[in-house]
mmCIF file of C-alpha atoms in Angstrom:
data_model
loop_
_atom_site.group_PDB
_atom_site.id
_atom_site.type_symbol
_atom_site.label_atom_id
_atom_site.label_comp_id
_atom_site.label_asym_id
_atom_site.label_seq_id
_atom_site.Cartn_x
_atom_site.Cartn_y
_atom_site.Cartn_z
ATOM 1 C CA UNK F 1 153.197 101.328 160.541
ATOM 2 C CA UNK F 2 155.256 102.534 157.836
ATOM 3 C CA UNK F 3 158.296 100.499 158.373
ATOM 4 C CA UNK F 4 155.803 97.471 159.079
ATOM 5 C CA UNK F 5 154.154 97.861 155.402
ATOM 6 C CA UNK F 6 157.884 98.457 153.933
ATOM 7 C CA UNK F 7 158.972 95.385 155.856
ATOM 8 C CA UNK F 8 156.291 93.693 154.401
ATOM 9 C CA UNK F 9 156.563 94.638 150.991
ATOM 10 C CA UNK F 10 160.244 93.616 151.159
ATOM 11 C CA UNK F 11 159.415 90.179 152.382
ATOM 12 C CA UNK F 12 157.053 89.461 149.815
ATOM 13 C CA UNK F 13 159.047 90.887 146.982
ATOM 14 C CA UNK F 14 161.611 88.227 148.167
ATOM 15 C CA UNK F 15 158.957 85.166 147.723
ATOM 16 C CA UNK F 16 158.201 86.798 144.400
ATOM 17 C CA UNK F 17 161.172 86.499 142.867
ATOM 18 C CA UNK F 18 161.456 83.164 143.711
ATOM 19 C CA UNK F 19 158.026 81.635 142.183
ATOM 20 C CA UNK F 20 157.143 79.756 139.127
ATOM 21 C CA UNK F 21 154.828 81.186 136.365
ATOM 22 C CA UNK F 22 151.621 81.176 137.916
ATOM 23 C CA UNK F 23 148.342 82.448 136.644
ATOM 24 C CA UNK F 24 147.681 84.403 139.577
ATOM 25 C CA UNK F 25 149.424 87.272 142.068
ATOM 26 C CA UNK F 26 149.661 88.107 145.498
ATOM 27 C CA UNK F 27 149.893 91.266 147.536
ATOM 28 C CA UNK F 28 152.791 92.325 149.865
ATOM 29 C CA UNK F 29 150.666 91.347 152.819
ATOM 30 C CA UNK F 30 150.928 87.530 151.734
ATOM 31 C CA UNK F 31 153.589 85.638 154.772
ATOM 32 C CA UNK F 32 153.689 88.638 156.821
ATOM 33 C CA UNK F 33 153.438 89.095 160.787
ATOM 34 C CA UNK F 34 151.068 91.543 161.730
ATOM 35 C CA UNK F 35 151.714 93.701 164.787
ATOM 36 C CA UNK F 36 149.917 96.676 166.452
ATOM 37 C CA UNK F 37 150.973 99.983 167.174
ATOM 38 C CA UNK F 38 153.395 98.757 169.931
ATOM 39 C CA UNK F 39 155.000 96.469 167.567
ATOM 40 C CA UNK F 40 153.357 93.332 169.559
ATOM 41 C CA UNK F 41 152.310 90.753 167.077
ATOM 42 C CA UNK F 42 148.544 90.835 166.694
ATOM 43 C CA UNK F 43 147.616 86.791 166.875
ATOM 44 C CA UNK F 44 144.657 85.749 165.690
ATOM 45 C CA UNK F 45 144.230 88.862 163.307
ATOM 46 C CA UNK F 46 141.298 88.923 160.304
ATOM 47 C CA UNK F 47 141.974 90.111 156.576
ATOM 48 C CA UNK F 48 138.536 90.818 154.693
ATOM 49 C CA UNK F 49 139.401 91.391 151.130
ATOM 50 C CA UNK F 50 137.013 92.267 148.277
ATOM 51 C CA UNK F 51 136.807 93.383 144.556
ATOM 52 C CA UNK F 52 138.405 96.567 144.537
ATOM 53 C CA UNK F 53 135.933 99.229 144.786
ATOM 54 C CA UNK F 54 132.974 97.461 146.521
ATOM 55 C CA UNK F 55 132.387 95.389 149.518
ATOM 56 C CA UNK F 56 132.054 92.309 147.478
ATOM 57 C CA UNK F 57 134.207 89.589 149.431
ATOM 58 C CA UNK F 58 136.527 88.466 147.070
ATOM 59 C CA UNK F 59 138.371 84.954 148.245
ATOM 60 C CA UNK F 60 142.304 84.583 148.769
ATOM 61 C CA UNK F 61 143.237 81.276 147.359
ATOM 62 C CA UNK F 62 146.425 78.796 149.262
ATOM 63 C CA UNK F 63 147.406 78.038 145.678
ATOM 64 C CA UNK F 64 148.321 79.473 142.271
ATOM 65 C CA UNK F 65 145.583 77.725 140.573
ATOM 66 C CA UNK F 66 143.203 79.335 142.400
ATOM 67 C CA UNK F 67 141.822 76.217 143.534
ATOM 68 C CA UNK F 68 141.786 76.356 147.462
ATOM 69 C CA UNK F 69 140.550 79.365 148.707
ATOM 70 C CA UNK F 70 141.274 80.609 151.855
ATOM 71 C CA UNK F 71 138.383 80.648 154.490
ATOM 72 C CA UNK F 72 137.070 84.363 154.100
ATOM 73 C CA UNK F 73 138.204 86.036 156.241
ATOM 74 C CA UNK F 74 141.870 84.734 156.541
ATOM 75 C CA UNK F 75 143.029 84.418 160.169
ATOM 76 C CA UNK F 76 146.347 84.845 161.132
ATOM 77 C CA UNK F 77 148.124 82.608 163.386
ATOM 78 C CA UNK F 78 149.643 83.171 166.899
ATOM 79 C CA UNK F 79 152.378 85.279 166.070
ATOM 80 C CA UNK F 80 150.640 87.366 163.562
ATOM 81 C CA UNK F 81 151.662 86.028 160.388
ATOM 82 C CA UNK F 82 149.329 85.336 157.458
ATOM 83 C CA UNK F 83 149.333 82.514 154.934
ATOM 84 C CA UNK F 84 150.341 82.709 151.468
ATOM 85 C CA UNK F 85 147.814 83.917 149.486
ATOM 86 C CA UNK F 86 146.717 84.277 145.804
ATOM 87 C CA UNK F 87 144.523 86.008 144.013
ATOM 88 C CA UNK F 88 143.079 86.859 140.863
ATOM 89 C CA UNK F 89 145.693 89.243 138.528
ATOM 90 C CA UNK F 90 143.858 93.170 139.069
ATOM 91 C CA UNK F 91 143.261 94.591 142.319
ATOM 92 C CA UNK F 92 141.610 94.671 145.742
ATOM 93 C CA UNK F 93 140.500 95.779 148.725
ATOM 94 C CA UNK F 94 141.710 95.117 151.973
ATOM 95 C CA UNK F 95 140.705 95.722 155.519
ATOM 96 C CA UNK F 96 142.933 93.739 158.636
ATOM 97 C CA UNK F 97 141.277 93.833 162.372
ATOM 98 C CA UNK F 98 142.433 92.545 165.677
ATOM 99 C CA UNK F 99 140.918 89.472 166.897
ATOM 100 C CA UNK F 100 138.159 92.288 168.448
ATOM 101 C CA UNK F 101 137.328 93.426 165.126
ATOM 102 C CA UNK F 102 139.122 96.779 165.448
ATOM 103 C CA UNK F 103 140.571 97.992 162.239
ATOM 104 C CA UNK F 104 144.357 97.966 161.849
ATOM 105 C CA UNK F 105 144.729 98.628 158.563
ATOM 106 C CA UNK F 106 142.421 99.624 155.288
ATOM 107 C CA UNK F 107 143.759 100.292 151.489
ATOM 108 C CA UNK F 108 141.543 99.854 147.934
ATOM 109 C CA UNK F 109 143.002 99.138 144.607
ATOM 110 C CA UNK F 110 145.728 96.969 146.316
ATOM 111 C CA UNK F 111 147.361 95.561 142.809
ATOM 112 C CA UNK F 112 148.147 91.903 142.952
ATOM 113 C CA UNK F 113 151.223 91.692 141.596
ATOM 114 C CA UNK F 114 152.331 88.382 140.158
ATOM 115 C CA UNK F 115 155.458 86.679 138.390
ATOM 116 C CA UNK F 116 156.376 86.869 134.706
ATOM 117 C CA UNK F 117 154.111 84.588 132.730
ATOM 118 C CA UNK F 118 157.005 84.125 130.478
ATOM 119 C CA UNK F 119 156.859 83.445 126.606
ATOM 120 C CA UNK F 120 160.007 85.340 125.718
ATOM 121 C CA UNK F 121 161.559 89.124 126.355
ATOM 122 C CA UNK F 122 162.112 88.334 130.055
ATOM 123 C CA UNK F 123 160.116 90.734 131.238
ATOM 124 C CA UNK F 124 160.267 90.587 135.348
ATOM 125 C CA UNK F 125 156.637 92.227 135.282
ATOM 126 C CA UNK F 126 153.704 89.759 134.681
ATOM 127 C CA UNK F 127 151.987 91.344 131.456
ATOM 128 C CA UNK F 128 148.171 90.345 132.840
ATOM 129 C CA UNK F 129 148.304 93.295 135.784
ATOM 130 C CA UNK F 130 149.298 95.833 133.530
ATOM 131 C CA UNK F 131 145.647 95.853 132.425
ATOM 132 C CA UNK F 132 142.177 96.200 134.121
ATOM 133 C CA UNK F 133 139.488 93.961 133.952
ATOM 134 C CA UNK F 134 137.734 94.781 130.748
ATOM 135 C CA UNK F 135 140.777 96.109 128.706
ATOM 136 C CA UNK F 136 140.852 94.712 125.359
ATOM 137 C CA UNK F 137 143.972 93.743 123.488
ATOM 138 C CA UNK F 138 144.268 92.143 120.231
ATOM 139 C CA UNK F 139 146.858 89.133 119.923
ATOM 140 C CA UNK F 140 148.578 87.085 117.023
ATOM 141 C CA UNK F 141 147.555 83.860 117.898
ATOM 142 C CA UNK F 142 144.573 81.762 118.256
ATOM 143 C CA UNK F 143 144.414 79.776 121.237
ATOM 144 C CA UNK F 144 143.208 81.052 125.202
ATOM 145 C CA UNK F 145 146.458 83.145 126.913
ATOM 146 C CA UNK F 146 146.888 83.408 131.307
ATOM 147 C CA UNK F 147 144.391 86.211 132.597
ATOM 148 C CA UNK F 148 142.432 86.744 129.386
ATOM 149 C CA UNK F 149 139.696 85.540 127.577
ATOM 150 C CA UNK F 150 138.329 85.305 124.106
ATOM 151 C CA UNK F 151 135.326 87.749 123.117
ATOM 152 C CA UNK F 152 133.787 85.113 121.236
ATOM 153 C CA UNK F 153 130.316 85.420 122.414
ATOM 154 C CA UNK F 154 130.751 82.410 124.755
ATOM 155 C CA UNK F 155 129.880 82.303 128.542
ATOM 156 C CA UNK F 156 132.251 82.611 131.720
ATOM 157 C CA UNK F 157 131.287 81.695 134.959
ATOM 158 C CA UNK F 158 132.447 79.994 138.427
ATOM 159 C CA UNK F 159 134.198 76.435 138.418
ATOM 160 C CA UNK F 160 130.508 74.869 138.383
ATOM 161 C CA UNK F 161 128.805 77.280 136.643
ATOM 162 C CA UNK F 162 129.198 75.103 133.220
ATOM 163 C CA UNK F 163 130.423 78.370 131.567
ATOM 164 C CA UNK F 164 131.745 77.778 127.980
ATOM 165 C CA UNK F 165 134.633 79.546 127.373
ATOM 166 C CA UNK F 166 136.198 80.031 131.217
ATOM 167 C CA UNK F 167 134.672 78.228 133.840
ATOM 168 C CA UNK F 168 136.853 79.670 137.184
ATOM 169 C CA UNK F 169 136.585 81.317 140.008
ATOM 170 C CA UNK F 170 139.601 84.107 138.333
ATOM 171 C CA UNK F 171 136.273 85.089 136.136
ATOM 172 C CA UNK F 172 134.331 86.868 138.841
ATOM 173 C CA UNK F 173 135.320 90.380 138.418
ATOM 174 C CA UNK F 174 135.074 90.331 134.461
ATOM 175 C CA UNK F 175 131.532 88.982 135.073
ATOM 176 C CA UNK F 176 130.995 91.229 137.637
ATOM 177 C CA UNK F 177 132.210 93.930 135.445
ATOM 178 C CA UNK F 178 130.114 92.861 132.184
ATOM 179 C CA UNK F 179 127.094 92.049 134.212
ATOM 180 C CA UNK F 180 127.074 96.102 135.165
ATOM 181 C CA UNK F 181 128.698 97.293 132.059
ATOM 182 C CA UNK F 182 126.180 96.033 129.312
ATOM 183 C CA UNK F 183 122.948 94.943 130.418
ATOM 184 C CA UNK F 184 122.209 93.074 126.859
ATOM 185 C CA UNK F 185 124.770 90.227 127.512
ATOM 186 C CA UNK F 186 122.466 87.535 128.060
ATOM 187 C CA UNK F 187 122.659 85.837 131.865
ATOM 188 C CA UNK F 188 121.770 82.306 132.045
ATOM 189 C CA UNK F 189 118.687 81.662 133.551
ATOM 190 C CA UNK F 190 117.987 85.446 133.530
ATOM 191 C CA UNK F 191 119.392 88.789 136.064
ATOM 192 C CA UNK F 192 118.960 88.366 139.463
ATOM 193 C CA UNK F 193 119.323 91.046 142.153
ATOM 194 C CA UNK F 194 123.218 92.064 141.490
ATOM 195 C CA UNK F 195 125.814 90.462 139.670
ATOM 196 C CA UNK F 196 127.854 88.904 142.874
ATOM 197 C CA UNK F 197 124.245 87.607 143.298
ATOM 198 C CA UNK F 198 124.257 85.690 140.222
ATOM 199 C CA UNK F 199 127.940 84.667 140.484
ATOM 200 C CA UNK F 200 126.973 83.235 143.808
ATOM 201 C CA UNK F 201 124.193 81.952 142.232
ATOM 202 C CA UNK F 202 126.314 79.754 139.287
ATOM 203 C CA UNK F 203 124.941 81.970 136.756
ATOM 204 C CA UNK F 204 126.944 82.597 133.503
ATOM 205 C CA UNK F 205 127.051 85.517 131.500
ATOM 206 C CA UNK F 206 127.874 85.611 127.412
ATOM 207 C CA UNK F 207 130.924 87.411 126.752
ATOM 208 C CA UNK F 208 131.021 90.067 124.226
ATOM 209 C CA UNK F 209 130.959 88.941 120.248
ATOM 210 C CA UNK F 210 133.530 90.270 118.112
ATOM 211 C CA UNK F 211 133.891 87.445 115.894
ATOM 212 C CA UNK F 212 134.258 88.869 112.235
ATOM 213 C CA UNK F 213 134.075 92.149 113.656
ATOM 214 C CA UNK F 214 136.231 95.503 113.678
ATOM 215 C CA UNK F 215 135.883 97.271 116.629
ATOM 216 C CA UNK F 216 134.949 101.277 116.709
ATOM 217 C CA UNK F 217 134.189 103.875 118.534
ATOM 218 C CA UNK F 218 131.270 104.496 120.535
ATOM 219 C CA UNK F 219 129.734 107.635 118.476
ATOM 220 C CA UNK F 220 129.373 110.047 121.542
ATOM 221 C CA UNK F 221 131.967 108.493 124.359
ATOM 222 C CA UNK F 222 131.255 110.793 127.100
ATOM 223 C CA UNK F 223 130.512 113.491 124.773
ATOM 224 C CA UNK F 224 127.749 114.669 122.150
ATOM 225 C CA UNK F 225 127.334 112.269 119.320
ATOM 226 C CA UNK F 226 129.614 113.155 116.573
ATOM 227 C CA UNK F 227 127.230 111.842 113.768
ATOM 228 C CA UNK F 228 129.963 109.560 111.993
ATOM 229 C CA UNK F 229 127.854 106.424 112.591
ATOM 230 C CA UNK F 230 123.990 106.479 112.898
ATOM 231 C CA UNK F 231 121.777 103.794 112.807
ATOM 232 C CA UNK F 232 120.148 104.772 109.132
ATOM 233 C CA UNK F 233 123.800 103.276 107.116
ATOM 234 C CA UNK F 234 125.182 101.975 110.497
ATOM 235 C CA UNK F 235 122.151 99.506 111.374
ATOM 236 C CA UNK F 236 122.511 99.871 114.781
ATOM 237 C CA UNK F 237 122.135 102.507 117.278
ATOM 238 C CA UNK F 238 125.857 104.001 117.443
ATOM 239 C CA UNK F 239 125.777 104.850 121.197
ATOM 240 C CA UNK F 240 124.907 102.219 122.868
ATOM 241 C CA UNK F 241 127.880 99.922 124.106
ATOM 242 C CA UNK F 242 128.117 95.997 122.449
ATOM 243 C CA UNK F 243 126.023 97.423 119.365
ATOM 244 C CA UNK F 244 126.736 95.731 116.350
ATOM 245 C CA UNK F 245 126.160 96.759 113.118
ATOM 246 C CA UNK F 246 127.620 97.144 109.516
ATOM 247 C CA UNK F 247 127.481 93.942 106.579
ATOM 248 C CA UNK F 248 130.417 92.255 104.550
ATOM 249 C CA UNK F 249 128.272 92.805 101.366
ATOM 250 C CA UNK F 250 125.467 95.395 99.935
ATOM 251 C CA UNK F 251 123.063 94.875 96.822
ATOM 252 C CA UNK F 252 122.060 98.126 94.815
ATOM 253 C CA UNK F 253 118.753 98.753 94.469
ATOM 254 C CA UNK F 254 116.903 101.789 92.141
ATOM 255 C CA UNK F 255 117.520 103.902 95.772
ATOM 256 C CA UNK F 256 121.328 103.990 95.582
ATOM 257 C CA UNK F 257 121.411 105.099 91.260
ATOM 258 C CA UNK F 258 122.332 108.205 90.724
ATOM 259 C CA UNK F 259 119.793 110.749 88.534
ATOM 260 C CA UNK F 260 120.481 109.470 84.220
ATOM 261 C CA UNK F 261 120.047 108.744 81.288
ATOM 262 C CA UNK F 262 119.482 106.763 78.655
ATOM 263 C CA UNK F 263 119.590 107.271 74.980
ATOM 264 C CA UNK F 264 116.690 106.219 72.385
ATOM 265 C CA UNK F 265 117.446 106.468 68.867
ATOM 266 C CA UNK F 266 114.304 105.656 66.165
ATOM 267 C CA UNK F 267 115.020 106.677 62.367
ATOM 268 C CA UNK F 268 112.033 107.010 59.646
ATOM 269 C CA UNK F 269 114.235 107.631 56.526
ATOM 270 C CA UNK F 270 110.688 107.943 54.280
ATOM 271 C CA UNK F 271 109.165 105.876 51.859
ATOM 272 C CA UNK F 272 106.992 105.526 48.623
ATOM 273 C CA UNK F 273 104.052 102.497 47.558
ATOM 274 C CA UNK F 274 103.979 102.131 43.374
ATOM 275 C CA UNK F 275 100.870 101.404 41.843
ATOM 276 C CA UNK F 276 99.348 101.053 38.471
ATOM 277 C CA UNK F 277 96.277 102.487 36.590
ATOM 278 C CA UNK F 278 95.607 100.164 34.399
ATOM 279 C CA UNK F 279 91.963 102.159 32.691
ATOM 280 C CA UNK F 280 95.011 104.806 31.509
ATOM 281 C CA UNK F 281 96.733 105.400 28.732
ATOM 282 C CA UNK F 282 100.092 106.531 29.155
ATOM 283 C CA UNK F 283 101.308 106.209 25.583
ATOM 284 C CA UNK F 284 99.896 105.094 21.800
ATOM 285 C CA UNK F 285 101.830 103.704 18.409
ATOM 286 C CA UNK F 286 100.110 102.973 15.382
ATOM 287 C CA UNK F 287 100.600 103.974 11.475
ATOM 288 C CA UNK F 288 97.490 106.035 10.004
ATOM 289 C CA UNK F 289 94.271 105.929 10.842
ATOM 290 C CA UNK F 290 92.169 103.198 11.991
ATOM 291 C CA UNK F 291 95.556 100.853 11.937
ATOM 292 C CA UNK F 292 96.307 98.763 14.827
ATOM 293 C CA UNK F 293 98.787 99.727 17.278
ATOM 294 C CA UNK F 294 100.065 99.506 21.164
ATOM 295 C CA UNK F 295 99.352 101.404 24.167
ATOM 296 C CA UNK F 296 101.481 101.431 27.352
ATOM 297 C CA UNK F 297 99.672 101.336 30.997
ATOM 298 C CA UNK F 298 100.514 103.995 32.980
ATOM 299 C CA UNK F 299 102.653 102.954 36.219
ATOM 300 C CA UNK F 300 103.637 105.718 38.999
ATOM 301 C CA UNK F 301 103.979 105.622 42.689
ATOM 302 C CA UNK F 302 102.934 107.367 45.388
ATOM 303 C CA UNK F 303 104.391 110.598 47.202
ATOM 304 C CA UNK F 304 107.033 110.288 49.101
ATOM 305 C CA UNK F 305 105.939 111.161 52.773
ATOM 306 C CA UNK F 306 107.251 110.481 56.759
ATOM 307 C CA UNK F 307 105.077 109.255 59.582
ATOM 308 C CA UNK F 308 106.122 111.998 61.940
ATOM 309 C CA UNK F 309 107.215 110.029 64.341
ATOM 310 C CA UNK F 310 109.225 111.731 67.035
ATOM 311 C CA UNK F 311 110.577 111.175 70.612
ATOM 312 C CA UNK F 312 110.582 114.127 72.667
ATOM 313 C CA UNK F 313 109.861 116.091 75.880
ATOM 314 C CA UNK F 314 105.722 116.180 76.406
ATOM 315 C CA UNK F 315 105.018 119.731 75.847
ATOM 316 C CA UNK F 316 104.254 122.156 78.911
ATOM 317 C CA UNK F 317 101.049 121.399 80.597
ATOM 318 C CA UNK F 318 100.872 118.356 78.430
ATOM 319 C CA UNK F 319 99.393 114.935 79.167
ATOM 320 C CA UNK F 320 101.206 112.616 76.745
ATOM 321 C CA UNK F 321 101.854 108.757 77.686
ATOM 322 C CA UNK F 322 105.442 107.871 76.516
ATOM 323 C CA UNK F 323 106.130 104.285 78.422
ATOM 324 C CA UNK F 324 109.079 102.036 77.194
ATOM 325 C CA UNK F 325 111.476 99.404 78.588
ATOM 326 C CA UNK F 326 114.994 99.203 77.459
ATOM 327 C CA UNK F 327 117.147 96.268 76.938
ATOM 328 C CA UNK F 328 118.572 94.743 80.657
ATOM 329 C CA UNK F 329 121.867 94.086 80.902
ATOM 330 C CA UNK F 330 124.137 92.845 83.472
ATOM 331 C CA UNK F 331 123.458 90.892 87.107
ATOM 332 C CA UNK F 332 122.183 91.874 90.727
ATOM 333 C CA UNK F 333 125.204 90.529 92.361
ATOM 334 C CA UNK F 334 126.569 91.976 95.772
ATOM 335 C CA UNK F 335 129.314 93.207 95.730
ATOM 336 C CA UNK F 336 131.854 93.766 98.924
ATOM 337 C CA UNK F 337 131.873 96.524 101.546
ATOM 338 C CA UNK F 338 135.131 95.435 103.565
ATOM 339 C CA UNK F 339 138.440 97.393 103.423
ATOM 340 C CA UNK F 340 141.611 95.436 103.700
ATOM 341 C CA UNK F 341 141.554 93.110 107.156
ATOM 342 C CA UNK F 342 144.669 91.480 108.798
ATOM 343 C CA UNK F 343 142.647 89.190 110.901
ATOM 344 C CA UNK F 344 143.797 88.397 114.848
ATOM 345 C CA UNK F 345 142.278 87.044 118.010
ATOM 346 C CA UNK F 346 140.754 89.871 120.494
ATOM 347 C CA UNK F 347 140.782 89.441 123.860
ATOM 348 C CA UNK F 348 138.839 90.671 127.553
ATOM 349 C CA UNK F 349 141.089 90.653 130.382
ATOM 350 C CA UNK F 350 139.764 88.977 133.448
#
């Protein structure tokens, strides 16, 4: 069995190296005779594969594209051999049986490898199996790459599923994946029993929205909440996965001033009123007695006195009513909350 899978994996490196970019893999079982433990070929043989990890049946496409699949399962012919086949970039799981049913051979996380996608470097590794479905990368560009797709709050779903921004059957195991990851991503038409259920079903599901977004942390991530973001300045609740929170701009309100301040001046410098007495005699001029002469009225003012006036603390205990406005100056403009942003396009894998 050994040298059969090395065989194998020899044979299919060989048709490897010899395809065009594609947007999908294959696995070293892909154009290989099967045989059974006397090294007779096993005609007729059955390969079940499924999304890595479950016993979801996961098609084998006859092209590429991903446009034929494969009857499920895939049958080999009378000497043994299976077709080409292509799936999805990620992983599987396989299981091949004689005709009988009897298992030959079982393996999970089988990686479908695929050819370069190319776009410079000439890199002999195609760069969409390096990640898993759900990885996130961030790209300088702006347009949809091979394996990946925007998290722009669209929808992905199969080839008739009307799905927004992928409509393909290479979508299943990121739906799959979001479907159990974050049950707030909306489903169209509502969950149903499991998400292979609702992919069967033509279902879509709304991909992640990080449109205008940074992305963070999750506050706890496995562990005990570290307190950094919490859903008093954060908005949101800082544990939960797809939460969104934060704003581009803030308004002060009376909340957010500091303690102050502010400084009355009122001046009473003191004043006198004149008045005149006009019954009084200030001063007399004649010559001798009983002669004519020519008095002055006596004019004076008044003390000079304050009002008393004061501004000042109301006393311990006390009850006094000081209420006054001052002048208002300046606006109740926002002003901005974001650091410095070099903005790019971030991507899902498929």
């Amino acid at each position: 069995m050994p040298r059969l899978l090395a065989a194998a994996a020899a044979f299919a490196a060989l048709i490897l190296g010899a395809w065009p970019a594609l947007a999908a893999g294959s696995i070293p079982l892909s154009l290989s005779v099967q045989v059974d433990t006397q090294g007779r070929p096993l005609a007729g043989c059955l390969l079940y594969t499924y999304a890595a990890g479950t016993t979801t049946p996961q098609s084998a496409y006859q092209d590429g594209g991903l446009t034929i699949p494969h009857p499920w399962p895939v049958v080999c012919d009378a000497a043994g051999r299976l077709p080409q086949l292509f799936f999805a970039d990620g992983s599987i799981k396989v299981r091949l049986t004689d005709r009988a049913g009897v298992q030959v051979l079982g393996a999970d996380g089988v990686l479908v490898i695929g050819p370069s996608s190319g776009g410079g470097g000439g890199s002999p590794v195609d760069p969409t199996t390096v990640f898993s479905t759900g990885a996130i990368q961030h790209r300088y560009g702006t347009g949809p790459i091979s394996g990946w797709v925007r998290a722009n709050g669209r929808t992905i779903g199969s080839a008739t599923s009307g799905a927004t921004e992928r409509a393909h059957a290479d979508a299943q195991p990121l739906f799959e994946y979001l479907w159990s990851a974050d049950p707030s991503l909306a489903v169209a038409g509502g969950r149903g029993a499991s998400a292979n259920a609702d992919w069967l079903a033509g279902k879509t599901i709304a991909l992640p929205d990080a449109r205008g977004r940074a992305l963070a942390g999750l506050d706890d991530m496995g562990s005990t909440a570290a307190g950094r973001l919490t859903s008093s300045f954060f908005g949101a609740q800082a544990t939960v996965l797809g939460a969104a929170g934060g704003t581009e701009s803030r308004s002060l309100i009376a909340a957010n001033l500091p303690p102050h301040y502010h400084n009355v001046y009122l001046y009473d410098p003191g004043h006198a009123h004149g008045y005149r007495r006009p019954n009084e005699v200030a001063n007399f001029f004649g010559v001798g007695p009983g002669s004519a002469g020519v008095a002055g009225l006596n004019n004076s003012t008044t003390d000079t006195a304050t009002t008393g006036v004061k501004i000042a603390d109301a006393p311990a205990g006390g009850n006094e009513d000081r209420t006054a406005t001052t002048g208002s100056a300046m606006t109740a403009s926002p002003f901005a909350a974001v650091g410095p942003r070099l903005l790019t396009t971030i991507y899902l894998k498929l």
